[in-house]
CSV table of C-alpha atoms and ligand atoms in Angstrom, one decimal:
chain,number,residue,atom,x,y,z
R,1,MET,CA,-0.6,-26.6,9.1
R,2,GLN,CA,2.9,-27.3,10.2
R,3,ASP,CA,2.7,-30.8,8.8
R,4,ARG,CA,2.0,-29.5,5.4
R,5,LEU,CA,5.3,-27.5,5.2
R,6,THR,CA,8.6,-28.8,3.9
R,7,ASP,CA,10.4,-26.6,6.4
R,8,ARG,CA,8.4,-26.9,9.6
R,9,GLY,CA,10.6,-24.2,11.2
R,10,LEU,CA,8.7,-21.6,9.2
R,11,TRP,CA,5.6,-22.1,11.3
R,12,ARG,CA,6.2,-19.5,14.0
R,13,THR,CA,3.4,-18.9,16.5
R,14,ARG,CA,5.0,-16.4,18.8
R,15,ALA,CA,6.0,-12.7,18.6
R,16,LEU,CA,9.5,-11.6,17.9
R,17,VAL,CA,10.9,-9.2,20.5
R,18,GLY,CA,14.6,-8.4,21.0
R,19,GLY,CA,15.5,-11.5,19.1
R,20,GLU,CA,13.4,-13.8,21.2
R,21,TRP,CA,10.2,-15.6,20.3
R,22,ILE,CA,7.8,-14.7,23.1
R,23,GLY,CA,4.2,-15.1,24.2
R,24,ALA,CA,1.9,-12.3,25.4
R,25,ASP,CA,2.6,-11.2,29.0
R,26,GLY,CA,-0.9,-12.4,30.0
R,27,GLY,CA,-0.5,-15.6,28.0
R,28,THR,CA,-3.6,-14.7,25.9
R,29,THR,CA,-3.7,-15.6,22.2
R,30,ILE,CA,-5.7,-14.7,19.1
R,31,ALA,CA,-7.1,-17.4,16.8
R,32,VAL,CA,-6.4,-17.1,13.1
R,33,GLU,CA,-8.9,-18.6,10.7
R,34,ASP,CA,-8.8,-20.0,7.2
R,35,PRO,CA,-11.2,-17.8,5.3
R,36,ALA,CA,-12.2,-20.7,3.0
R,37,THR,CA,-13.4,-22.9,5.8
R,38,GLY,CA,-13.7,-20.8,9.0
R,39,ASP,CA,-11.5,-23.3,10.7
R,40,THR,CA,-8.8,-22.1,13.2
R,41,ILE,CA,-5.4,-22.8,11.7
R,42,GLY,CA,-3.4,-21.6,14.7
R,43,GLU,CA,-3.0,-19.0,17.4
R,44,VAL,CA,-0.6,-16.1,18.0
R,45,PRO,CA,0.1,-14.0,21.1
R,46,ASP,CA,-2.4,-11.2,21.9
R,47,CYS,CA,0.3,-8.7,22.7
R,48,GLY,CA,-0.5,-5.1,23.9
R,49,ALA,CA,1.4,-1.9,24.8
R,50,ALA,CA,3.9,-3.5,27.2
R,51,GLU,CA,5.3,-6.0,24.6
R,52,THR,CA,5.3,-3.3,22.0
R,53,GLU,CA,7.3,-1.0,24.2
R,54,ARG,CA,9.9,-3.7,24.8
R,55,ALA,CA,10.2,-4.4,21.1
R,56,ILE,CA,10.7,-0.6,20.6
R,57,ALA,CA,13.4,-0.5,23.4
R,58,ALA,CA,15.2,-3.5,21.7
R,59,ALA,CA,15.1,-1.7,18.4
R,60,GLU,CA,16.5,1.4,20.0
R,61,GLN,CA,19.3,-0.6,21.6
R,62,ALA,CA,20.1,-2.3,18.3
R,63,LEU,CA,20.1,0.9,16.3
R,64,PRO,CA,23.7,2.2,16.8
R,65,ALA,CA,25.4,-1.0,15.7
R,66,TRP,CA,23.0,-1.5,12.8
R,67,ARG,CA,23.3,2.0,11.4
R,68,ALA,CA,27.1,1.8,11.8
R,69,ARG,CA,27.4,-1.3,9.6
R,70,PRO,CA,28.6,-0.5,6.1
R,71,ALA,CA,25.7,-0.4,3.7
R,72,PRO,CA,27.1,-3.2,1.6
R,73,GLU,CA,27.1,-5.5,4.7
R,74,ARG,CA,23.5,-4.6,5.5
R,75,CYS,CA,22.6,-5.2,1.9
R,76,ALA,CA,24.4,-8.6,1.8
R,77,ILE,CA,22.1,-9.7,4.6
R,78,LEU,CA,19.1,-8.5,2.6
R,79,ARG,CA,20.3,-10.5,-0.4
R,80,ARG,CA,20.5,-13.6,1.7
R,81,TRP,CA,17.0,-12.9,3.0
R,82,ASN,CA,15.8,-12.6,-0.6
R,83,ASP,CA,17.4,-15.9,-1.5
R,84,LEU,CA,15.8,-17.6,1.5
R,85,ILE,CA,12.4,-16.2,0.7
R,86,LEU,CA,12.6,-17.4,-2.9
R,87,ALA,CA,13.8,-20.9,-1.8
R,88,ALA,CA,10.8,-21.1,0.6
R,89,THR,CA,8.2,-19.9,-1.9
R,90,GLU,CA,6.1,-23.0,-1.8
R,91,ASP,CA,5.9,-23.1,2.0
R,92,LEU,CA,5.3,-19.4,2.3
R,93,ALA,CA,2.5,-19.5,-0.3
R,94,ARG,CA,0.8,-22.4,1.6
R,95,ILE,CA,0.9,-20.4,4.8
R,96,LEU,CA,-0.4,-17.3,3.0
R,97,THR,CA,-3.3,-19.1,1.3
R,98,ALA,CA,-4.2,-20.8,4.6
R,99,GLU,CA,-4.7,-17.5,6.4
R,100,GLN,CA,-5.6,-15.1,3.6
R,101,GLY,CA,-7.5,-17.3,1.1
R,102,LYS,CA,-6.1,-16.3,-2.2
R,103,PRO,CA,-5.4,-19.0,-4.8
R,104,LEU,CA,-2.1,-20.7,-4.4
R,105,ALA,CA,-0.8,-19.5,-7.7
R,106,GLU,CA,-1.5,-15.9,-6.7
R,107,ALA,CA,0.1,-16.5,-3.3
R,108,GLN,CA,3.3,-17.8,-5.0
R,109,ALA,CA,3.3,-14.8,-7.2
R,110,GLU,CA,2.9,-12.6,-4.1
R,111,ILE,CA,5.9,-14.3,-2.5
R,112,GLU,CA,8.0,-13.6,-5.6
R,113,TYR,CA,6.7,-10.0,-5.6
R,114,ALA,CA,7.5,-9.7,-1.9
R,115,ALA,CA,11.1,-11.0,-2.5
R,116,SER,CA,11.5,-8.5,-5.3
R,117,PHE,CA,11.4,-5.6,-2.8
R,118,VAL,CA,14.1,-7.2,-0.8
R,119,ALA,CA,16.2,-7.7,-3.9
R,120,TRP,CA,15.5,-4.2,-5.1
R,121,PHE,CA,16.4,-2.5,-1.8
R,122,ALA,CA,19.5,-4.8,-1.3
R,123,ASP,CA,20.8,-2.9,-4.4
R,124,GLU,CA,19.2,0.5,-3.8
R,125,GLY,CA,20.5,0.6,-0.2
R,126,GLN,CA,24.0,0.9,-1.5
R,127,ARG,CA,23.2,4.0,-3.4
R,128,SER,CA,22.0,6.4,-0.7
R,129,HIS,CA,24.4,9.0,-2.0
R,130,GLY,CA,24.7,12.4,-0.5
R,131,GLN,CA,26.3,15.3,-2.3
R,132,GLU,CA,28.5,18.3,-1.9
R,133,VAL,CA,27.0,21.7,-2.6
R,134,PRO,CA,29.2,24.6,-3.9
R,135,ALA,CA,29.6,27.0,-0.9
R,136,PRO,CA,29.4,30.8,-1.2
R,137,THR,CA,32.9,31.4,0.4
R,138,ALA,CA,36.3,29.7,0.0
R,139,ASP,CA,36.6,28.7,3.7
R,140,ARG,CA,33.3,26.7,3.8
R,141,ARG,CA,32.3,23.2,2.6
R,142,ILE,CA,28.7,22.0,2.5
R,143,MET,CA,28.1,18.3,2.6
R,144,VAL,CA,24.6,16.8,2.3
R,145,ARG,CA,24.5,13.4,4.0
R,146,LYS,CA,21.7,10.8,4.0
R,147,GLU,CA,21.3,9.2,7.4
R,148,PRO,CA,18.8,6.6,8.6
R,149,VAL,CA,15.7,8.0,10.3
R,150,GLY,CA,16.1,5.7,13.3
R,151,VAL,CA,13.6,3.4,14.9
R,152,CYS,CA,10.6,2.8,12.7
R,153,ALA,CA,7.2,1.2,13.1
R,154,ALA,CA,5.1,-0.5,10.5
R,155,ILE,CA,1.5,-1.5,10.5
R,156,THR,CA,0.3,-3.7,7.6
R,157,PRO,CA,-3.0,-5.1,6.2
R,158,TRP,CA,-4.2,-8.6,5.5
R,159,ASN,CA,-4.7,-8.4,1.7
R,160,PHE,CA,-1.1,-8.8,0.8
R,161,PRO,CA,0.4,-10.4,3.9
R,162,ALA,CA,3.9,-10.8,2.5
R,163,ALA,CA,4.5,-7.9,0.0
R,164,MET,CA,3.1,-5.1,2.2
R,165,ILE,CA,5.7,-6.2,4.8
R,166,THR,CA,8.8,-6.5,2.7
R,167,ARG,CA,8.2,-3.2,1.0
R,168,LYS,CA,8.5,-1.5,4.4
R,169,LEU,CA,11.0,-3.7,6.1
R,170,ALA,CA,13.5,-4.0,3.3
R,171,PRO,CA,14.0,-0.3,2.7
R,172,ALA,CA,14.1,0.4,6.4
R,173,LEU,CA,16.8,-2.3,7.0
R,174,ALA,CA,18.8,-1.2,3.9
R,175,ALA,CA,18.8,2.4,5.1
R,176,GLY,CA,20.2,1.4,8.5
R,177,CYS,CA,16.9,1.8,10.5
R,178,THR,CA,15.5,-0.7,12.9
R,179,ILE,CA,11.8,-1.5,12.8
R,180,VAL,CA,8.9,-3.0,14.7
R,181,LEU,CA,6.1,-4.5,12.7
R,182,LYS,CA,2.5,-5.2,13.6
R,183,PRO,CA,1.0,-7.5,11.0
R,184,ALA,CA,-2.8,-7.6,10.5
R,185,GLN,CA,-4.5,-9.9,13.1
R,186,GLN,CA,-6.0,-12.0,10.2
R,187,THR,CA,-2.6,-12.8,8.6
R,188,PRO,CA,0.2,-12.9,11.2
R,189,PHE,CA,1.8,-16.3,10.1
R,190,THR,CA,3.2,-15.1,6.8
R,191,ALA,CA,4.8,-12.2,8.7
R,192,LEU,CA,6.3,-14.4,11.4
R,193,ALA,CA,7.7,-16.8,8.7
R,194,LEU,CA,9.3,-13.9,7.0
R,195,GLY,CA,10.8,-12.9,10.3
R,196,GLU,CA,12.2,-16.4,10.9
R,197,LEU,CA,13.9,-16.1,7.4
R,198,ALA,CA,15.2,-12.6,8.3
R,199,ILE,CA,16.9,-14.0,11.4
R,200,ARG,CA,18.4,-16.9,9.4
R,201,ALA,CA,19.7,-14.4,6.9
R,202,GLY,CA,21.6,-12.6,9.7
R,203,VAL,CA,19.3,-9.7,10.8
R,204,PRO,CA,20.6,-9.1,14.3
R,205,ALA,CA,18.5,-9.3,17.5
R,206,GLY,CA,16.3,-6.3,18.0
R,207,VAL,CA,16.8,-4.9,14.5
R,208,LEU,CA,13.5,-6.4,13.5
R,209,GLY,CA,10.6,-6.9,15.9
R,210,ILE,CA,7.2,-8.4,15.1
R,211,VAL,CA,4.4,-7.8,17.6
R,212,THR,CA,1.1,-9.7,17.0
R,213,GLY,CA,-2.0,-8.6,18.9
R,214,ASP,CA,-4.5,-5.9,19.6
R,215,ALA,CA,-4.4,-3.2,16.8
R,216,ALA,CA,-5.3,-0.3,19.0
R,217,ALA,CA,-3.0,-1.2,21.9
R,218,VAL,CA,0.0,-2.0,19.7
R,219,GLY,CA,-0.6,0.9,17.4
R,220,GLY,CA,-1.2,3.2,20.4
R,221,ALA,CA,2.2,2.3,21.9
R,222,MET,CA,3.9,2.7,18.5
R,223,THR,CA,2.5,6.2,17.9
R,224,ALA,CA,2.9,7.4,21.5
R,225,SER,CA,6.6,6.4,21.6
R,226,PRO,CA,9.0,9.3,21.3
R,227,VAL,CA,11.6,6.8,20.2
R,228,VAL,CA,9.7,5.8,17.1
R,229,ARG,CA,10.7,8.4,14.4
R,230,LEU,CA,8.7,7.1,11.5
R,231,LEU,CA,5.4,5.2,11.1
R,232,SER,CA,4.7,3.4,7.9
R,233,PHE,CA,1.1,2.3,7.5
R,234,THR,CA,-0.9,0.5,4.8
R,235,GLY,CA,-4.7,0.3,5.4
R,236,SER,CA,-7.9,2.3,5.4
R,237,THR,CA,-8.0,6.1,5.2
R,238,GLY,CA,-10.0,6.2,8.4
R,239,VAL,CA,-7.3,4.3,10.5
R,240,GLY,CA,-4.6,6.3,8.6
R,241,ALA,CA,-6.1,9.6,9.7
R,242,LYS,CA,-6.3,8.3,13.3
R,243,LEU,CA,-2.7,7.2,13.3
R,244,MET,CA,-1.7,10.6,11.9
R,245,GLU,CA,-3.5,12.3,14.7
R,246,GLN,CA,-1.9,10.0,17.3
R,247,SER,CA,1.6,10.7,15.7
R,248,ALA,CA,1.1,14.5,15.8
R,249,PRO,CA,2.4,15.0,19.4
R,250,THR,CA,5.7,13.4,18.6
R,251,ILE,CA,6.0,14.8,15.0
R,252,LYS,CA,6.7,11.5,13.4
R,253,LYS,CA,7.6,11.0,9.7
R,254,LEU,CA,4.6,9.3,8.1
R,255,ALA,CA,4.3,7.0,5.2
R,256,LEU,CA,0.7,6.3,4.6
R,257,GLU,CA,-0.7,4.0,1.9
R,258,LEU,CA,-4.4,4.4,2.2
R,259,GLY,CA,-7.6,3.7,0.4
R,260,GLY,CA,-8.3,4.2,-3.3
R,261,ASN,CA,-11.2,4.5,-5.7
R,262,ALA,CA,-9.4,3.6,-8.9
R,263,PRO,CA,-11.1,4.3,-12.3
R,264,LEU,CA,-10.5,2.4,-15.5
R,265,LEU,CA,-11.4,4.5,-18.5
R,266,VAL,CA,-12.2,2.5,-21.7
R,267,PHE,CA,-12.3,4.9,-24.7
R,268,ASP,CA,-14.1,4.1,-28.0
R,269,ASP,CA,-10.7,3.7,-29.7
R,270,ALA,CA,-9.4,1.1,-27.2
R,271,ASP,CA,-8.3,-2.3,-28.3
R,272,LEU,CA,-11.2,-4.4,-27.0
R,273,ASP,CA,-9.2,-7.5,-26.1
R,274,ASN,CA,-6.6,-5.5,-24.3
R,275,ALA,CA,-9.3,-3.5,-22.4
R,276,VAL,CA,-11.1,-6.6,-21.2
R,277,GLU,CA,-7.8,-8.2,-20.0
R,278,ALA,CA,-6.8,-4.9,-18.2
R,279,ALA,CA,-10.2,-4.9,-16.5
R,280,VAL,CA,-10.0,-8.5,-15.4
R,281,ALA,CA,-6.4,-8.1,-14.1
R,282,ALA,CA,-7.2,-4.9,-12.2
R,283,LYS,CA,-10.5,-6.0,-10.9
R,284,PHE,CA,-10.3,-9.7,-10.0
R,285,ARG,CA,-6.8,-10.2,-8.6
R,286,ASN,CA,-7.1,-11.2,-4.9
R,287,ALA,CA,-10.9,-11.3,-5.4
R,288,GLY,CA,-10.8,-7.5,-5.7
R,289,GLN,CA,-9.3,-7.0,-2.3
R,290,SER,CA,-6.6,-4.5,-3.3
R,291,CYS,CA,-6.3,-0.8,-2.8
R,292,VAL,CA,-5.4,-0.5,-6.5
R,293,ALA,CA,-8.3,-2.6,-7.7
R,294,VAL,CA,-10.4,-1.0,-10.3
R,295,ASN,CA,-13.4,0.3,-8.4
R,296,ARG,CA,-15.2,2.0,-11.3
R,297,ILE,CA,-15.0,0.9,-14.9
R,298,LEU,CA,-16.0,3.9,-17.0
R,299,VAL,CA,-16.8,2.9,-20.6
R,300,GLN,CA,-17.4,5.3,-23.6
R,301,ALA,CA,-20.8,4.9,-25.3
R,302,GLY,CA,-19.4,3.6,-28.6
R,303,ILE,CA,-17.6,0.6,-27.2
R,304,HIS,CA,-19.9,0.1,-24.1
R,305,ASP,CA,-22.1,-2.8,-25.3
R,306,ALA,CA,-19.2,-4.8,-26.9
R,307,PHE,CA,-17.1,-4.4,-23.8
R,308,VAL,CA,-19.9,-5.4,-21.5
R,309,ASP,CA,-20.6,-8.6,-23.6
R,310,ARG,CA,-16.9,-9.6,-23.5
R,311,LEU,CA,-16.4,-8.9,-19.9
R,312,ALA,CA,-19.6,-10.7,-18.9
R,313,ALA,CA,-18.4,-13.8,-20.7
R,314,ARG,CA,-15.1,-13.6,-18.7
R,315,VAL,CA,-16.9,-13.1,-15.4
R,316,ARG,CA,-19.3,-16.1,-15.9
R,317,ALA,CA,-16.3,-18.3,-16.5
R,318,LEU,CA,-14.3,-17.3,-13.4
R,319,ARG,CA,-13.7,-20.3,-11.1
R,320,VAL,CA,-14.5,-19.7,-7.5
R,321,GLY,CA,-13.4,-21.9,-4.6
R,322,PRO,CA,-10.8,-22.6,-1.9
R,323,GLY,CA,-7.4,-21.2,-2.8
R,324,VAL,CA,-5.7,-24.6,-2.4
R,325,GLU,CA,-7.8,-26.2,-5.2
R,326,ASP,CA,-6.2,-26.4,-8.7
R,327,GLY,CA,-7.5,-23.9,-11.2
R,328,VAL,CA,-9.3,-21.7,-8.7
R,329,GLU,CA,-9.1,-18.0,-9.7
R,330,ILE,CA,-11.2,-16.4,-7.0
R,331,GLY,CA,-10.9,-17.3,-3.4
R,332,PRO,CA,-13.0,-16.4,-0.4
R,333,LEU,CA,-13.3,-12.8,0.9
R,334,ILE,CA,-11.4,-12.3,4.2
R,335,ASP,CA,-14.3,-12.6,6.6
R,336,ASP,CA,-18.1,-12.4,7.2
R,337,LYS,CA,-17.9,-8.6,7.5
R,338,ALA,CA,-16.3,-8.2,4.1
R,339,ARG,CA,-18.9,-10.5,2.5
R,340,ALA,CA,-21.7,-8.6,4.1
R,341,LYS,CA,-20.3,-5.3,3.0
R,342,VAL,CA,-20.0,-6.4,-0.7
R,343,ALA,CA,-23.5,-7.8,-0.6
R,344,ASP,CA,-24.8,-4.5,0.8
R,345,MET,CA,-23.1,-2.5,-1.9
R,346,VAL,CA,-24.5,-4.7,-4.7
R,347,ALA,CA,-28.0,-4.4,-3.2
R,348,ASP,CA,-27.6,-0.6,-2.9
R,349,ALA,CA,-26.6,-0.3,-6.5
R,350,GLN,CA,-29.5,-2.5,-7.7
R,351,ASP,CA,-31.9,-0.5,-5.6
R,352,LYS,CA,-30.6,2.6,-7.3
R,353,GLY,CA,-31.0,1.2,-10.8
R,354,ALA,CA,-28.0,-0.9,-11.6
R,355,THR,CA,-28.4,-4.2,-13.5
R,356,LEU,CA,-26.7,-7.4,-12.6
R,357,VAL,CA,-25.6,-8.6,-16.0
R,358,ALA,CA,-23.4,-11.6,-15.2
R,359,GLN,CA,-22.4,-13.7,-12.2
R,360,ALA,CA,-20.1,-16.7,-11.7
R,361,PRO,CA,-21.2,-19.8,-9.8
R,362,ALA,CA,-20.4,-19.6,-6.1
R,363,ALA,CA,-21.9,-20.7,-2.9
R,364,GLY,CA,-21.6,-20.7,0.9
R,365,ARG,CA,-18.6,-18.8,2.1
R,366,PHE,CA,-17.7,-17.6,-1.4
R,367,THR,CA,-18.8,-14.3,-2.9
R,368,ALA,CA,-19.7,-14.7,-6.6
R,369,PRO,CA,-17.8,-12.5,-9.1
R,370,MET,CA,-20.4,-10.1,-10.6
R,371,LEU,CA,-20.8,-7.6,-13.4
R,372,LEU,CA,-23.1,-4.6,-12.8
R,373,THR,CA,-24.0,-2.0,-15.5
R,374,GLY,CA,-25.9,1.3,-15.3
R,375,MET,CA,-23.8,2.4,-12.3
R,376,THR,CA,-24.2,6.1,-11.2
R,377,PRO,CA,-22.1,8.3,-8.9
R,378,GLU,CA,-24.8,8.3,-6.1
R,379,MET,CA,-24.3,4.6,-5.4
R,380,ARG,CA,-22.2,3.5,-2.5
R,381,ALA,CA,-20.0,1.4,-4.7
R,382,ALA,CA,-19.1,4.6,-6.6
R,383,GLN,CA,-17.8,6.3,-3.4
R,384,GLU,CA,-16.3,3.5,-1.4
R,385,GLU,CA,-13.9,0.8,-2.1
R,386,ILE,CA,-15.9,-2.4,-3.0
R,387,PHE,CA,-13.0,-4.7,-2.0
R,388,GLY,CA,-14.7,-7.6,-3.6
R,389,PRO,CA,-15.1,-9.3,-7.0
R,390,VAL,CA,-17.7,-6.9,-8.4
R,391,ALA,CA,-17.0,-5.1,-11.7
R,392,ALA,CA,-19.1,-2.0,-11.8
R,393,ILE,CA,-19.7,-0.3,-15.2
R,394,TYR,CA,-20.5,3.4,-15.8
R,395,ARG,CA,-21.3,4.8,-19.3
R,396,PHE,CA,-19.9,8.1,-20.5
R,397,GLU,CA,-20.1,10.1,-23.7
R,398,THR,CA,-17.1,12.5,-24.2
R,399,GLU,CA,-13.5,12.3,-23.1
R,400,ALA,CA,-14.1,15.4,-20.8
R,401,ASP,CA,-17.1,13.6,-19.2
R,402,GLY,CA,-15.1,10.5,-18.6
R,403,LEU,CA,-12.2,12.4,-17.1
R,404,ALA,CA,-14.5,14.4,-14.8
R,405,LEU,CA,-16.1,11.2,-13.6
R,406,ALA,CA,-12.7,9.5,-13.1
R,407,ASN,CA,-11.4,12.4,-11.0
R,408,ALA,CA,-14.6,12.9,-9.0
R,409,THR,CA,-13.3,11.3,-5.8
R,410,PRO,CA,-11.3,12.4,-2.8
R,411,TYR,CA,-8.9,9.5,-3.5
R,412,GLY,CA,-6.0,9.4,-5.9
R,413,LEU,CA,-4.1,6.1,-5.7
R,414,ALA,CA,-4.3,4.3,-9.0
R,415,ALA,CA,-6.0,5.1,-12.3
R,416,TYR,CA,-6.1,3.1,-15.5
R,417,TYR,CA,-7.1,3.9,-19.1
R,418,CYS,CA,-7.3,2.1,-22.4
R,419,THR,CA,-6.9,4.0,-25.7
R,420,THR,CA,-4.9,3.5,-28.9
R,421,ASP,CA,-4.9,7.3,-29.7
R,422,LEU,CA,-1.4,8.7,-29.0
R,423,HIS,CA,-2.7,12.3,-28.4
R,424,ARG,CA,-5.4,11.1,-26.0
R,425,ALA,CA,-2.8,8.8,-24.3
R,426,TRP,CA,-0.8,11.9,-23.3
R,427,ARG,CA,-3.7,14.2,-22.5
R,428,VAL,CA,-5.5,11.7,-20.3
R,429,GLY,CA,-2.4,10.3,-18.6
R,430,GLU,CA,-1.5,13.8,-17.5
R,431,ALA,CA,-5.0,14.8,-16.4
R,432,LEU,CA,-5.7,11.7,-14.2
R,433,GLU,CA,-5.4,12.6,-10.6
R,434,ALA,CA,-3.5,9.6,-9.2
R,435,GLY,CA,-0.1,8.6,-7.9
R,436,MET,CA,0.0,5.7,-10.4
R,437,VAL,CA,-1.5,5.6,-13.9
R,438,GLY,CA,-1.6,2.5,-16.1
R,439,LEU,CA,-2.1,2.9,-19.9
R,440,ASN,CA,-3.5,-0.3,-21.5
R,441,THR,CA,-2.6,-2.3,-18.5
R,442,GLY,CA,-4.2,-3.4,-15.2
R,443,ALA,CA,-0.9,-4.1,-13.5
R,444,ILE,CA,1.1,-1.2,-12.0
R,445,SER,CA,2.8,-2.7,-8.9
R,446,LEU,CA,6.5,-3.3,-9.4
R,447,ALA,CA,9.4,-3.0,-6.9
R,448,MET,CA,11.4,-0.6,-9.1
R,449,ALA,CA,8.5,1.9,-9.6
R,450,PRO,CA,7.3,4.3,-6.9
R,451,PHE,CA,3.9,3.2,-5.5
R,452,GLY,CA,1.7,5.6,-3.6
R,453,GLY,CA,-1.2,8.0,-3.7
R,454,ILE,CA,-2.2,11.7,-3.8
R,455,LYS,CA,-5.2,13.4,-2.2
R,456,GLN,CA,-6.7,11.2,0.6
R,457,SER,CA,-4.9,8.1,-0.6
R,458,GLY,CA,-1.8,8.9,1.4
R,459,LEU,CA,1.6,10.3,1.9
R,460,GLY,CA,5.0,9.1,0.5
R,461,ARG,CA,6.0,6.3,-1.9
R,462,GLU,CA,7.0,2.7,-1.5
R,463,GLY,CA,9.3,0.9,-3.9
R,464,GLY,CA,11.6,2.6,-6.4
R,465,ALA,CA,14.3,5.0,-5.4
R,466,GLU,CA,11.7,7.0,-3.5
R,467,GLY,CA,10.9,4.0,-1.2
R,468,LEU,CA,14.4,4.2,0.3
R,469,GLU,CA,14.3,8.0,0.6
R,470,GLU,CA,11.3,7.6,3.1
R,471,TYR,CA,13.7,6.0,5.6
R,472,LEU,CA,16.5,8.6,5.2
R,473,GLU,CA,16.9,12.0,6.7
R,474,THR,CA,18.9,14.7,5.0
R,475,LYS,CA,21.7,16.3,7.1
R,476,ALA,CA,23.5,19.5,5.9
R,477,LEU,CA,27.1,19.5,7.3
R,478,HIS,CA,28.7,22.9,7.1
R,479,TRP,CA,32.5,23.0,7.6
R,480,THR,CA,34.1,26.3,8.0
R,481,GLY,CA,37.5,27.7,8.8
R,482,LEU,CA,39.2,25.9,5.9
R,483,GLY,CA,41.6,28.7,5.2
A,501,LIG,P1,-8.7,-3.1,6.6
A,501,LIG,O1,-10.1,-2.6,6.6
A,501,LIG,O2,-8.2,-3.4,5.3
A,501,LIG,O3,-8.5,-4.2,7.6
A,501,LIG,P2,-7.5,-1.3,8.5
A,501,LIG,O4,-7.1,0.1,8.2
A,501,LIG,O5,-8.6,-1.6,9.4
A,501,LIG,O6,-7.9,-1.9,7.1
A,501,LIG,O7,-6.3,-2.3,8.9
A,501,LIG,C1,-5.0,-2.1,8.4
A,501,LIG,C2,-4.1,-2.4,9.6
A,501,LIG,O8,-4.3,-1.4,10.5
A,501,LIG,C3,-4.2,-3.7,10.3
A,501,LIG,O9,-2.9,-4.2,10.7
A,501,LIG,C4,-5.1,-3.4,11.5
A,501,LIG,O10,-4.9,-4.2,12.5
A,501,LIG,C5,-4.5,-2.0,11.8
A,501,LIG,N1,-5.4,-1.1,12.6
A,501,LIG,C6,-6.7,-1.1,12.6
A,501,LIG,N2,-7.1,-0.2,13.6
A,501,LIG,C7,-6.0,0.3,14.2
A,501,LIG,C8,-5.8,1.3,15.2
A,501,LIG,N3,-6.7,1.9,15.9
A,501,LIG,N4,-4.5,1.5,15.6
A,501,LIG,C9,-3.5,0.9,14.9
A,501,LIG,N5,-3.6,0.0,14.0
A,501,LIG,C10,-4.9,-0.3,13.6
């Protein structure tokens, strides 16, 4: 892998603790596979609680100096980090595709998206204004200050190995916090390369730690530590709930980006071309392995058949293969377990009456993009995240029926709808139970907009002004005796 990089120094294979690149105490490693081939591309330290505790101690030690740095200085370092990431886009994308599988073009787009969080928070970090509140008596002043939360921990998933990291690290560092990151076991190399660039940009030793290794051991040490004041997690609702429970004894602040079950409502008055494009964008990006991927496509009866025909043609034409091949649009799923889960869900839907209308050519390690119609709420794919390239279509009659179906889930991350009726656009946009709603678009992830869910999809927001706020505490300073 290293030989394929222009900048070989980006291939980091050790954990980052207290500014040093270290191996696991026991010398053990975890192998990382290329999901397109199953070949091992490298190994990283299999760290546990002890290494994590040392990274937390280093972050605690580095905190006073980092939080005391003027915000413009911290943000200048972030701007350098952004520039270095963008300059290394091609190398970072190669690493990302090698460990995650997505097409190179998508990996490059993710690196640019990841950098956009660094750029955004490099600006936003200079605007953590407090305020003065008018006091009830003449001798008192009330100042409201924003202060960094302190030492933070982050746990990130494999589906966006770069962007899920920068949207936690950048606001934390901008706010004056220090942070220890545990990247997903499947995709540690992108995280380590980003760490290397952070050091080159001037992030001081200890301010950023990256611990690769056993999820339960590292996560356990992070949640148990009284030093860690905030945990930011992106992943499944089940693991999120567990981390919340583990964080309860030390009353940590929590930012949880959990599972979704996004609906896309296509109304009779939708622009057909636009609706099909929105469905393709929101369903097939990253082979459907996204928490905001459309999980249920709800189509009104009047436009149903025309929409299905058009989407079927698009699905049949999707090019599946290794992410490094030119023109490939759908890469492999992350591992055998993911492939088996998608296959089970499709079989369950077919057993319960769904029809497989279209499929793209795919073989071996690659899961074929599929289009299913006749979906019903009893099917597994209606209740759980498919996390694969399967478009599942449900038919509905009235707007009220469609909305009820869309909201009939304990999740509330993203929702999408297509309509050209202005009144319906307002009504439905307000009625959809989700943290993010896209009208006539399948793309809702941008650094300047708050990203996050309601219901069992999580707590807090990332990106936007809100994303910085997560890493800040509010202090009320009361001064009295002023005459
Ligand atoms: P996914 O199914 O997408 O892998 P997970 O929630 O299992 O979602 O994983 C998201 C992140 O959470 C990964 O970094 C994973 O290693 C981590 N993780 C999984 N189980 C635990 C755990 N018990 N404690 C801490 N982190 C965990």
